[in-house]
mmCIF file of C-alpha atoms in Angstrom:
data_model
loop_
_atom_site.group_PDB
_atom_site.id
_atom_site.type_symbol
_atom_site.label_atom_id
_atom_site.label_comp_id
_atom_site.label_asym_id
_atom_site.label_seq_id
_atom_site.Cartn_x
_atom_site.Cartn_y
_atom_site.Cartn_z
ATOM 1 C CA MET A 5 93.090 55.692 97.207
ATOM 2 C CA LYS A 6 92.595 54.381 100.757
ATOM 3 C CA GLN A 7 90.555 51.454 99.466
ATOM 4 C CA PHE A 8 93.263 50.575 97.014
ATOM 5 C CA ILE A 9 95.877 50.635 99.765
ATOM 6 C CA TYR A 10 93.721 48.428 101.989
ATOM 7 C CA GLY A 11 93.220 46.032 99.122
ATOM 8 C CA VAL A 12 96.956 45.888 98.406
ATOM 9 C CA ILE A 13 97.730 45.331 102.095
ATOM 10 C CA LEU A 14 95.159 42.493 102.271
ATOM 11 C CA TYR A 15 96.521 41.016 99.073
ATOM 12 C CA VAL A 16 100.152 41.099 100.299
ATOM 13 C CA PHE A 17 99.050 39.711 103.675
ATOM 14 C CA LEU A 18 97.325 36.754 102.005
ATOM 15 C CA MET A 19 100.428 36.040 99.896
ATOM 16 C CA MET A 20 102.704 35.742 102.947
ATOM 17 C CA PRO A 21 103.984 32.104 103.240
ATOM 18 C CA PRO A 22 102.836 31.576 106.842
ATOM 19 C CA VAL A 23 99.343 32.878 105.938
ATOM 20 C CA ILE A 24 99.248 30.675 102.804
ATOM 21 C CA GLU A 25 100.299 27.632 104.867
ATOM 22 C CA LEU A 26 97.661 28.333 107.488
ATOM 23 C CA THR A 27 94.794 29.060 105.104
ATOM 24 C CA GLU A 28 95.525 26.084 102.835
ATOM 25 C CA SER A 29 95.961 23.606 105.680
ATOM 26 C CA ILE A 30 92.158 23.300 106.238
ATOM 27 C CA MET A 31 89.915 22.702 103.271
ATOM 28 C CA SER A 32 87.063 24.928 104.421
ATOM 29 C CA ILE A 33 89.357 27.856 105.212
ATOM 30 C CA HIS A 34 91.078 27.383 101.851
ATOM 31 C CA MET A 35 87.786 27.531 99.890
ATOM 32 C CA HIS A 36 85.577 29.718 102.093
ATOM 33 C CA MET A 37 88.111 32.132 103.562
ATOM 34 C CA GLN A 38 91.305 32.496 101.456
ATOM 35 C CA MET A 39 89.651 32.651 98.017
ATOM 36 C CA PRO A 40 86.883 35.096 99.021
ATOM 37 C CA PHE A 41 89.384 37.284 100.829
ATOM 38 C CA LEU A 42 91.469 37.383 97.657
ATOM 39 C CA ALA A 43 88.322 38.474 95.758
ATOM 40 C CA ILE A 44 87.643 41.112 98.458
ATOM 41 C CA ALA A 45 91.202 42.462 97.878
ATOM 42 C CA GLY A 46 90.206 42.871 94.235
ATOM 43 C CA LEU A 47 86.911 44.552 95.196
ATOM 44 C CA LEU A 48 88.873 47.027 97.261
ATOM 45 C CA MET A 49 91.471 47.725 94.488
ATOM 46 C CA TYR A 50 88.747 48.288 91.842
ATOM 47 C CA PRO A 51 88.208 52.100 92.189
ATOM 48 C CA GLN A 52 91.893 52.827 91.513
ATOM 49 C CA PHE A 53 91.970 50.483 88.503
ATOM 50 C CA LYS A 54 88.861 52.275 87.180
ATOM 51 C CA LYS A 55 90.697 55.604 87.468
ATOM 52 C CA TRP A 56 93.742 54.157 85.703
ATOM 53 C CA PHE A 57 91.742 52.480 82.867
ATOM 54 C CA PRO A 58 88.440 54.400 82.630
ATOM 55 C CA THR A 59 87.596 53.519 79.025
ATOM 56 C CA PHE A 60 88.597 49.871 79.379
ATOM 57 C CA PHE A 61 85.807 49.062 81.873
ATOM 58 C CA HIS A 62 83.178 51.090 80.000
ATOM 59 C CA LYS A 63 84.071 49.454 76.643
ATOM 60 C CA TRP A 64 84.676 45.966 77.921
ATOM 61 C CA ASN A 65 81.868 45.640 80.499
ATOM 62 C CA GLU A 66 79.254 48.142 79.439
ATOM 63 C CA ASN A 67 76.159 46.328 80.837
ATOM 64 C CA GLY A 68 77.891 44.106 83.474
ATOM 65 C CA ILE A 69 77.190 40.791 81.749
ATOM 66 C CA PRO A 70 80.760 40.134 80.391
ATOM 67 C CA GLY A 71 82.204 40.795 83.903
ATOM 68 C CA MET A 72 79.711 38.461 85.570
ATOM 69 C CA LEU A 73 80.391 35.849 82.919
ATOM 70 C CA LEU A 74 84.128 36.036 83.670
ATOM 71 C CA PHE A 75 83.298 35.937 87.348
ATOM 72 C CA PHE A 76 81.240 32.659 86.921
ATOM 73 C CA ILE A 77 83.846 31.034 84.720
ATOM 74 C CA ILE A 78 86.620 31.607 87.269
ATOM 75 C CA VAL A 79 84.547 30.687 90.269
ATOM 76 C CA ILE A 80 83.314 27.451 88.621
ATOM 77 C CA TYR A 81 86.888 26.586 87.722
ATOM 78 C CA TRP A 82 87.951 26.872 91.324
ATOM 79 C CA LEU A 83 84.987 24.865 92.576
ATOM 80 C CA PHE A 84 86.434 21.671 91.079
ATOM 81 C CA PRO A 85 88.144 19.450 93.684
ATOM 82 C CA ARG A 86 90.970 18.760 91.267
ATOM 83 C CA THR A 87 91.727 22.448 90.969
ATOM 84 C CA MET A 88 92.233 22.769 94.722
ATOM 85 C CA ASP A 89 94.568 19.859 94.653
ATOM 86 C CA GLU A 90 96.538 21.339 91.826
ATOM 87 C CA ALA A 91 96.797 24.614 93.659
ATOM 88 C CA LEU A 92 98.494 22.824 96.573
ATOM 89 C CA MET A 93 100.820 20.774 94.393
ATOM 90 C CA ASN A 94 101.573 22.988 91.413
ATOM 91 C CA THR A 95 103.162 26.399 91.854
ATOM 92 C CA SER A 96 101.901 27.757 88.581
ATOM 93 C CA VAL A 97 98.270 26.888 89.525
ATOM 94 C CA GLU A 98 98.882 28.538 92.911
ATOM 95 C CA ILE A 99 100.114 31.701 91.192
ATOM 96 C CA PHE A 100 97.065 31.627 88.915
ATOM 97 C CA LYS A 101 94.857 31.478 92.041
ATOM 98 C CA PHE A 102 96.525 34.558 93.454
ATOM 99 C CA ILE A 103 96.035 36.333 90.094
ATOM 100 C CA SER A 104 92.575 35.100 89.184
ATOM 101 C CA TRP A 105 90.704 35.718 92.409
ATOM 102 C CA PRO A 106 91.494 39.459 92.825
ATOM 103 C CA PHE A 107 91.826 40.465 89.215
ATOM 104 C CA LEU A 108 89.419 38.094 87.408
ATOM 105 C CA VAL A 109 86.775 37.652 90.118
ATOM 106 C CA GLY A 110 86.914 40.636 92.504
ATOM 107 C CA ILE A 111 87.444 43.529 90.060
ATOM 108 C CA PRO A 112 84.922 42.309 87.410
ATOM 109 C CA LEU A 113 82.357 41.598 90.173
ATOM 110 C CA ARG A 114 82.574 45.077 91.577
ATOM 111 C CA ASP A 115 82.457 46.658 88.117
ATOM 112 C CA SER A 116 79.564 44.510 86.994
ATOM 113 C CA TRP A 117 77.317 44.549 90.041
ATOM 114 C CA SER A 118 76.440 48.224 89.791
ATOM 115 C CA LYS A 119 75.724 47.854 86.114
ATOM 116 C CA LEU A 120 73.401 44.893 86.404
ATOM 117 C CA THR A 121 69.624 45.325 86.654
ATOM 118 C CA ASP A 122 67.749 44.004 89.679
ATOM 119 C CA ARG A 123 66.736 40.975 87.629
ATOM 120 C CA GLY A 124 70.407 40.358 86.646
ATOM 121 C CA LYS A 125 71.435 40.528 90.317
ATOM 122 C CA THR A 126 68.689 38.112 91.285
ATOM 123 C CA ILE A 127 69.707 35.680 88.536
ATOM 124 C CA SER A 128 73.399 35.954 89.473
ATOM 125 C CA LEU A 129 72.635 35.288 93.163
ATOM 126 C CA SER A 130 70.345 32.409 92.197
ATOM 127 C CA LEU A 131 73.085 30.872 90.043
ATOM 128 C CA ILE A 132 75.634 31.154 92.799
ATOM 129 C CA SER A 133 73.145 29.575 95.260
ATOM 130 C CA GLY A 134 72.440 26.735 92.841
ATOM 131 C CA LEU A 135 76.173 26.094 92.284
ATOM 132 C CA TYR A 136 76.771 26.075 96.044
ATOM 133 C CA PHE A 137 73.858 23.644 96.608
ATOM 134 C CA LEU A 138 75.296 21.355 93.969
ATOM 135 C CA MET A 139 78.812 21.525 95.378
ATOM 136 C CA GLY A 140 77.538 21.053 98.948
ATOM 137 C CA PHE A 141 75.696 17.885 97.975
ATOM 138 C CA ILE A 142 78.723 16.588 95.971
ATOM 139 C CA TYR A 143 81.172 17.292 98.843
ATOM 140 C CA ILE A 144 78.812 15.755 101.498
ATOM 141 C CA PHE A 145 77.236 12.742 99.825
ATOM 142 C CA ILE A 146 80.086 11.337 97.678
ATOM 143 C CA ASP A 147 81.815 8.831 99.977
ATOM 144 C CA GLU A 148 85.068 9.026 98.119
ATOM 145 C CA GLN A 149 87.877 11.408 98.854
ATOM 146 C CA LEU A 150 87.651 14.059 96.137
ATOM 147 C CA CYS A 151 90.797 15.991 97.058
ATOM 148 C CA ASN A 152 93.947 14.002 97.671
ATOM 149 C CA ASN A 153 95.402 16.669 99.971
ATOM 150 C CA TYR A 154 92.473 16.827 102.412
ATOM 151 C CA LEU A 155 90.683 14.288 104.618
ATOM 152 C CA LEU A 156 87.205 13.088 103.956
ATOM 153 C CA VAL A 157 85.913 14.766 107.140
ATOM 154 C CA GLU A 158 87.268 18.132 105.828
ATOM 155 C CA GLN A 159 85.448 17.480 102.561
ATOM 156 C CA ILE A 160 82.155 16.965 104.362
ATOM 157 C CA ALA A 161 82.763 20.137 106.448
ATOM 158 C CA LEU A 162 83.329 22.075 103.275
ATOM 159 C CA GLY A 163 80.145 20.681 101.804
ATOM 160 C CA TRP A 164 78.168 21.853 104.876
ATOM 161 C CA GLY A 165 79.701 25.281 104.438
ATOM 162 C CA PHE A 166 78.528 25.334 100.839
ATOM 163 C CA LEU A 167 75.046 24.311 101.902
ATOM 164 C CA ILE A 168 74.848 26.995 104.664
ATOM 165 C CA ILE A 169 75.971 29.697 102.221
ATOM 166 C CA ALA A 170 73.504 28.449 99.573
ATOM 167 C CA ILE A 171 70.575 28.410 102.026
ATOM 168 C CA SER A 172 71.509 31.969 103.144
ATOM 169 C CA LEU A 173 71.614 33.255 99.579
ATOM 170 C CA THR A 174 68.349 31.575 98.749
ATOM 171 C CA VAL A 175 66.617 33.161 101.754
ATOM 172 C CA TYR A 176 68.062 36.567 100.708
ATOM 173 C CA VAL A 177 66.926 36.217 97.101
ATOM 174 C CA LEU A 178 63.401 35.128 98.251
ATOM 175 C CA GLN A 179 63.221 38.050 100.667
ATOM 176 C CA ALA A 180 64.369 40.514 98.017
ATOM 177 C CA THR A 181 61.865 39.084 95.532
ATOM 178 C CA PHE A 182 58.754 39.021 97.719
ATOM 179 C CA ILE A 183 59.200 42.013 100.065
ATOM 180 C CA ASP A 184 58.514 45.463 98.810
ATOM 181 C CA TYR A 185 60.938 47.677 100.732
ATOM 182 C CA SER A 186 59.180 50.885 99.640
ATOM 183 C CA GLN A 187 56.348 50.055 102.029
ATOM 184 C CA TYR A 188 58.684 50.330 104.989
ATOM 185 C CA GLU A 189 60.255 53.721 104.161
#
């Protein structure tokens, strides 16, 4: 129950107007801080939702693949520059952001991750890394302003953030693939 309360507190904190204004004022913070923290709020709320709806998660996401598919669909949707612009200009898209990240990204991710095999986890991390490499190159090397509400320099900074995360995930996947941890126990 503590995790659920922490998740709700984080969720309510992120929905406060001054926090929204601050986190959405800088493109990198909007994409790399606000949205992941909304997903973390969902991760923290998951155990209580699993208690409330025990058969739903077992029936709907038995092997973890449907939850990861939902995770990827929502994350890819929010990677589009146009979507970030819409979230700043359209209240209904902003509301969808605050619903989709905790409840359609965070909760399915936590439910699915423990159900995935090691190969499924590696594939998922590799897909995220590939998406982030692609978005990093798009945001850095396209000389046009992709988001109307942000400056070109913020777009480039966001792209470098994507590349750093992608490189880190790639190093982690390679390390997990080629190092046998049982030798060190």
